[in-house]
Tab-separated table of C-alpha atoms in Angstrom:
chain	number	residue	atom	x	y	z
P	1181	ASP	CA	68.801	17.940	58.999
P	1182	ALA	CA	67.034	20.508	61.116
P	1183	GLY	CA	67.816	20.179	64.804
P	1184	ILE	CA	64.506	18.892	66.135
P	1185	THR	CA	64.269	16.325	68.900
P	1186	GLN	CA	61.007	14.759	70.029
P	1187	SER	CA	60.633	12.847	73.261
P	1188	PRO	CA	59.562	10.276	74.049
P	1189	ARG	CA	59.712	8.541	70.663
P	1190	HIS	CA	57.397	5.770	71.828
P	1191	LYS	CA	54.921	5.676	74.692
P	1192	VAL	CA	52.181	3.315	75.796
P	1193	THR	CA	49.766	4.601	78.387
P	1194	GLU	CA	46.324	3.894	79.771
P	1195	THR	CA	43.089	5.785	79.249
P	1196	GLY	CA	42.679	8.664	81.654
P	1197	THR	CA	46.358	9.256	82.352
P	1198	PRO	CA	48.103	12.545	81.510
P	1199	VAL	CA	50.766	12.537	78.816
P	1200	THR	CA	53.270	15.202	77.795
P	1201	LEU	CA	55.246	15.132	74.583
P	1202	ARG	CA	58.255	17.396	74.208
P	1203	CYS	CA	59.694	19.067	71.139
P	1204	HIS	CA	63.120	20.651	71.379
P	1205	GLN	CA	64.725	22.669	68.563
P	1206	THR	CA	68.214	24.062	68.152
P	1207	GLU	CA	67.402	26.221	65.093
P	1208	ASN	CA	65.996	29.232	66.946
P	1209	HIS	CA	62.958	29.211	64.639
P	1210	ARG	CA	60.038	31.336	65.720
P	1211	TYR	CA	57.188	29.016	64.687
P	1212	MET	CA	56.524	25.578	66.142
P	1213	TYR	CA	53.696	23.166	65.391
P	1214	TRP	CA	52.199	19.934	66.632
P	1215	TYR	CA	50.561	17.615	64.092
P	1216	ARG	CA	49.012	14.198	64.458
P	1217	GLN	CA	49.175	11.645	61.673
P	1218	ASP	CA	46.511	8.996	61.181
P	1219	PRO	CA	46.094	6.740	58.128
P	1220	GLU	CA	42.527	7.827	57.459
P	1221	HIS	CA	43.112	11.551	57.987
P	1222	GLY	CA	46.724	12.228	57.066
P	1223	LEU	CA	48.461	15.088	58.869
P	1224	ARG	CA	46.287	17.414	60.940
P	1225	LEU	CA	47.354	20.471	62.901
P	1226	ILE	CA	46.700	20.338	66.654
P	1227	HIS	CA	48.242	23.571	67.971
P	1228	TYR	CA	50.939	25.964	66.920
P	1229	SER	CA	53.090	28.659	68.446
P	1230	TYR	CA	54.271	31.922	66.914
P	1231	GLY	CA	56.512	32.922	69.801
P	1232	VAL	CA	57.244	32.358	73.464
P	1233	LYS	CA	53.920	32.086	75.324
P	1234	ASP	CA	52.049	32.756	72.057
P	1235	THR	CA	49.988	29.778	70.934
P	1236	ASP	CA	46.828	29.113	68.965
P	1237	LYS	CA	44.538	26.249	68.113
P	1238	GLY	CA	44.648	24.176	64.987
P	1239	GLU	CA	42.128	21.915	63.313
P	1240	VAL	CA	41.955	19.193	66.020
P	1241	SER	CA	42.783	20.913	69.321
P	1242	ASP	CA	40.100	19.383	71.565
P	1243	GLY	CA	41.681	17.319	74.360
P	1244	TYR	CA	45.120	18.875	73.859
P	1245	SER	CA	46.950	21.802	75.411
P	1246	VAL	CA	50.358	23.293	74.654
P	1247	SER	CA	52.923	25.483	76.307
P	1248	ARG	CA	55.989	27.317	75.112
P	1249	SER	CA	58.041	28.922	77.858
P	1250	LYS	CA	61.285	29.027	75.856
P	1251	THR	CA	61.993	29.486	72.160
P	1252	GLU	CA	63.457	26.014	71.895
P	1253	ASP	CA	60.767	23.966	73.667
P	1254	PHE	CA	57.151	23.280	72.722
P	1255	LEU	CA	55.178	20.885	74.914
P	1256	LEU	CA	52.006	19.030	73.956
P	1257	THR	CA	49.873	17.760	76.839
P	1258	LEU	CA	47.000	15.311	76.817
P	1259	GLU	CA	45.339	16.015	80.155
P	1260	SER	CA	43.410	12.725	80.172
P	1261	ALA	CA	44.397	10.455	77.321
P	1262	THR	CA	41.724	8.602	75.329
P	1263	SER	CA	42.015	5.751	72.825
P	1264	SER	CA	41.115	8.165	70.016
P	1265	GLN	CA	44.383	9.973	70.720
P	1266	THR	CA	46.406	6.931	69.733
P	1267	SER	CA	48.455	8.347	66.879
P	1268	VAL	CA	51.860	9.425	65.666
P	1269	TYR	CA	52.624	12.985	66.714
P	1270	PHE	CA	54.980	15.201	64.765
P	1271	CYS	CA	56.549	18.437	65.825
P	1272	ALA	CA	57.484	20.890	63.076
P	1273	ILE	CA	59.282	24.206	62.988
P	1274	SER	CA	59.536	27.066	60.532
P	1275	GLU	CA	61.603	30.199	60.473
P	1276	ASP	CA	59.297	32.370	58.469
P	1277	VAL	CA	55.596	31.654	58.168
P	1278	TYR	CA	55.449	33.418	54.812
P	1279	THR	CA	58.145	31.394	53.022
P	1280	GLY	CA	56.410	28.394	54.466
P	1281	GLU	CA	58.867	25.491	54.664
P	1282	LEU	CA	58.217	23.205	57.603
P	1283	PHE	CA	60.941	21.006	59.099
P	1284	PHE	CA	59.557	17.952	60.859
P	1285	GLY	CA	60.851	15.919	63.754
P	1286	GLU	CA	61.051	12.125	63.703
P	1287	GLY	CA	57.686	11.645	65.383
P	1288	SER	CA	56.373	10.257	68.675
P	1289	ARG	CA	54.212	7.155	68.554
P	1290	LEU	CA	51.580	7.184	71.320
P	1291	THR	CA	49.367	4.218	72.130
P	1292	VAL	CA	46.499	4.700	74.576
P	1293	LEU	CA	45.083	1.419	75.866
D	411	GLY	CA	38.791	26.452	56.059
D	412	GLU	CA	40.967	24.974	53.362
D	413	ASN	CA	40.286	21.432	52.126
D	414	VAL	CA	42.862	19.450	50.149
D	415	GLU	CA	41.995	16.266	48.262
D	416	GLN	CA	44.786	13.976	47.058
D	417	HIS	CA	44.653	11.093	44.564
D	418	PRO	CA	45.476	8.293	44.261
D	419	SER	CA	45.945	6.961	47.772
D	420	THR	CA	48.269	4.217	46.488
D	421	LEU	CA	50.315	4.023	43.311
D	422	SER	CA	52.560	1.271	41.987
D	423	VAL	CA	54.880	1.844	39.042
D	424	GLN	CA	57.678	-0.049	37.362
D	425	GLU	CA	61.170	1.296	37.863
D	426	GLY	CA	61.915	3.817	35.130
D	427	ASP	CA	58.261	4.743	34.543
D	428	SER	CA	56.693	8.064	35.517
D	429	ALA	CA	54.414	8.701	38.492
D	430	VAL	CA	51.804	11.430	38.806
D	431	ILE	CA	49.995	12.475	41.979
D	432	LYS	CA	47.165	14.995	41.860
D	433	CYS	CA	45.712	17.374	44.445
D	434	THR	CA	42.830	19.822	44.491
D	435	TYR	CA	42.238	22.636	46.958
D	436	SER	CA	39.185	24.653	47.902
D	437	ASP	CA	40.423	28.094	49.021
D	438	SER	CA	41.126	30.254	45.990
D	439	ALA	CA	43.270	32.535	48.207
D	440	SER	CA	45.796	29.775	48.949
D	441	ASN	CA	49.152	30.841	47.551
D	442	TYR	CA	51.780	28.243	48.408
D	443	PHE	CA	51.766	24.535	47.552
D	444	PRO	CA	54.529	22.297	48.914
D	445	TRP	CA	55.072	18.577	48.435
D	446	TYR	CA	56.515	16.428	51.200
D	447	LYS	CA	58.051	12.967	51.053
D	448	GLN	CA	57.847	10.699	54.088
D	449	GLU	CA	60.044	7.641	54.321
D	450	LEU	CA	59.176	4.836	56.686
D	451	GLY	CA	59.675	5.780	60.319
D	452	LYS	CA	60.651	9.359	59.568
D	453	GLY	CA	59.061	12.775	59.466
D	454	PRO	CA	57.934	14.364	56.195
D	455	GLN	CA	60.569	16.272	54.244
D	456	LEU	CA	59.984	19.019	51.691
D	457	ILE	CA	60.941	17.953	48.174
D	458	ILE	CA	59.531	20.735	46.013
D	459	ASP	CA	57.127	23.647	46.288
D	460	ILE	CA	55.374	26.123	44.024
D	461	ARG	CA	53.859	29.534	44.576
D	462	SER	CA	50.677	30.846	43.054
D	463	ASN	CA	52.459	33.182	40.620
D	464	VAL	CA	54.214	30.252	38.908
D	465	GLY	CA	52.674	27.559	36.692
D	466	GLU	CA	55.417	24.943	36.735
D	467	LYS	CA	58.623	24.185	38.575
D	468	LYS	CA	61.214	21.468	37.987
D	469	ASP	CA	64.030	20.017	40.027
D	470	GLN	CA	65.864	17.187	38.272
D	471	ARG	CA	63.416	14.254	38.065
D	472	ILE	CA	60.548	15.932	39.895
D	473	ALA	CA	58.223	18.665	38.708
D	474	VAL	CA	55.111	20.344	40.017
D	475	THR	CA	52.394	22.042	37.987
D	476	LEU	CA	49.727	24.414	39.233
D	477	ASN	CA	46.414	25.358	37.639
D	478	LYS	CA	44.957	28.198	39.731
D	479	THR	CA	41.777	28.423	37.681
D	480	ALA	CA	40.918	24.793	38.283
D	481	LYS	CA	42.462	24.843	41.779
D	482	HIS	CA	44.591	21.789	41.285
D	483	PHE	CA	48.269	20.951	41.337
D	484	SER	CA	50.230	17.834	40.494
D	485	LEU	CA	53.547	16.155	41.290
D	486	HIS	CA	55.377	14.420	38.445
D	487	ILE	CA	58.272	12.045	39.049
D	488	THR	CA	60.094	10.788	35.961
D	489	GLU	CA	62.455	7.827	35.644
D	490	THR	CA	61.331	6.464	38.991
D	491	GLN	CA	63.824	4.601	41.162
D	492	PRO	CA	63.299	2.252	44.126
D	493	GLU	CA	64.393	5.015	46.519
D	494	ASP	CA	61.400	7.068	45.374
D	495	SER	CA	59.176	4.590	47.242
D	496	ALA	CA	57.592	6.565	50.083
D	497	VAL	CA	54.427	8.391	51.100
D	498	TYR	CA	53.965	11.746	49.390
D	499	PHE	CA	51.840	14.567	50.796
D	500	CYS	CA	50.610	17.666	49.037
D	501	ALA	CA	49.640	20.747	51.018
D	502	ALA	CA	48.134	24.178	50.519
D	503	ARG	CA	48.790	27.266	52.620
D	504	SER	CA	45.937	29.600	53.408
D	505	TYR	CA	45.500	32.613	55.620
D	506	SER	CA	43.990	31.672	58.982
D	507	GLY	CA	43.581	35.144	60.472
D	508	ALA	CA	45.546	37.389	62.864
D	509	GLY	CA	48.561	37.424	60.555
D	510	SER	CA	48.869	33.646	60.606
D	511	TYR	CA	49.087	31.114	57.788
D	512	GLN	CA	48.433	27.401	58.042
D	513	LEU	CA	49.266	24.424	55.890
D	514	THR	CA	46.483	21.934	55.163
D	515	PHE	CA	47.722	18.539	53.999
D	516	GLY	CA	46.227	15.957	51.710
D	517	LYS	CA	45.860	12.421	53.073
D	518	GLY	CA	48.924	11.130	51.270
D	519	THR	CA	49.858	8.798	48.412
D	520	LYS	CA	51.869	5.661	49.027
D	521	LEU	CA	54.160	5.239	46.023
D	522	SER	CA	55.769	1.872	45.399
D	523	VAL	CA	58.426	1.571	42.712
D	524	ILE	CA	58.830	-2.031	41.585
D	525	PRO	CA	62.383	-2.964	40.500
């Protein structure tokens, strides 16, 4: 299994509070991604990174920000959590964007009350 | 952007029967089509993929076919076993600009194999 660790794995928070999810990889892959998974929408890309300090928006980036200060860490921040951000969040990594294979973490379940 | 439709959303089959999951995509420039399997409580895992210059690919009991003209691709699982029960996602990769590619996923198919 690819060395991807997400933390926390479970979190319950209240509306309006900030939340940061962390993705840590030991594979030295260049590309890192944050997806959210919802039953009615499947997997949707939030943000991705193509190198240290290089990030871009995905399909559903509103309300989220990311940072990547080291190759191995990719942080997803919800500045002011809302109930619509209740979801399961997956980090993924890939070595080469052309060959395409994504390796996913185990997921972080976030509940916003 | 790319749009991927996946059907059916749920599928139940008897152990030993075949299962077929179908996907369509909208961007004719998409060139890579992976399939992921997600077991309960885990992240998706790649099980097979196909590129746009190939029409069919097999790996033991699973196979994927691609029809570029019709813009659809399918996953075939033969001789299903209880451990095949999971959620399956198709995806299509398209160019998103500035040298970047993105995967767009279908909404998933929950496959149940009944012993």
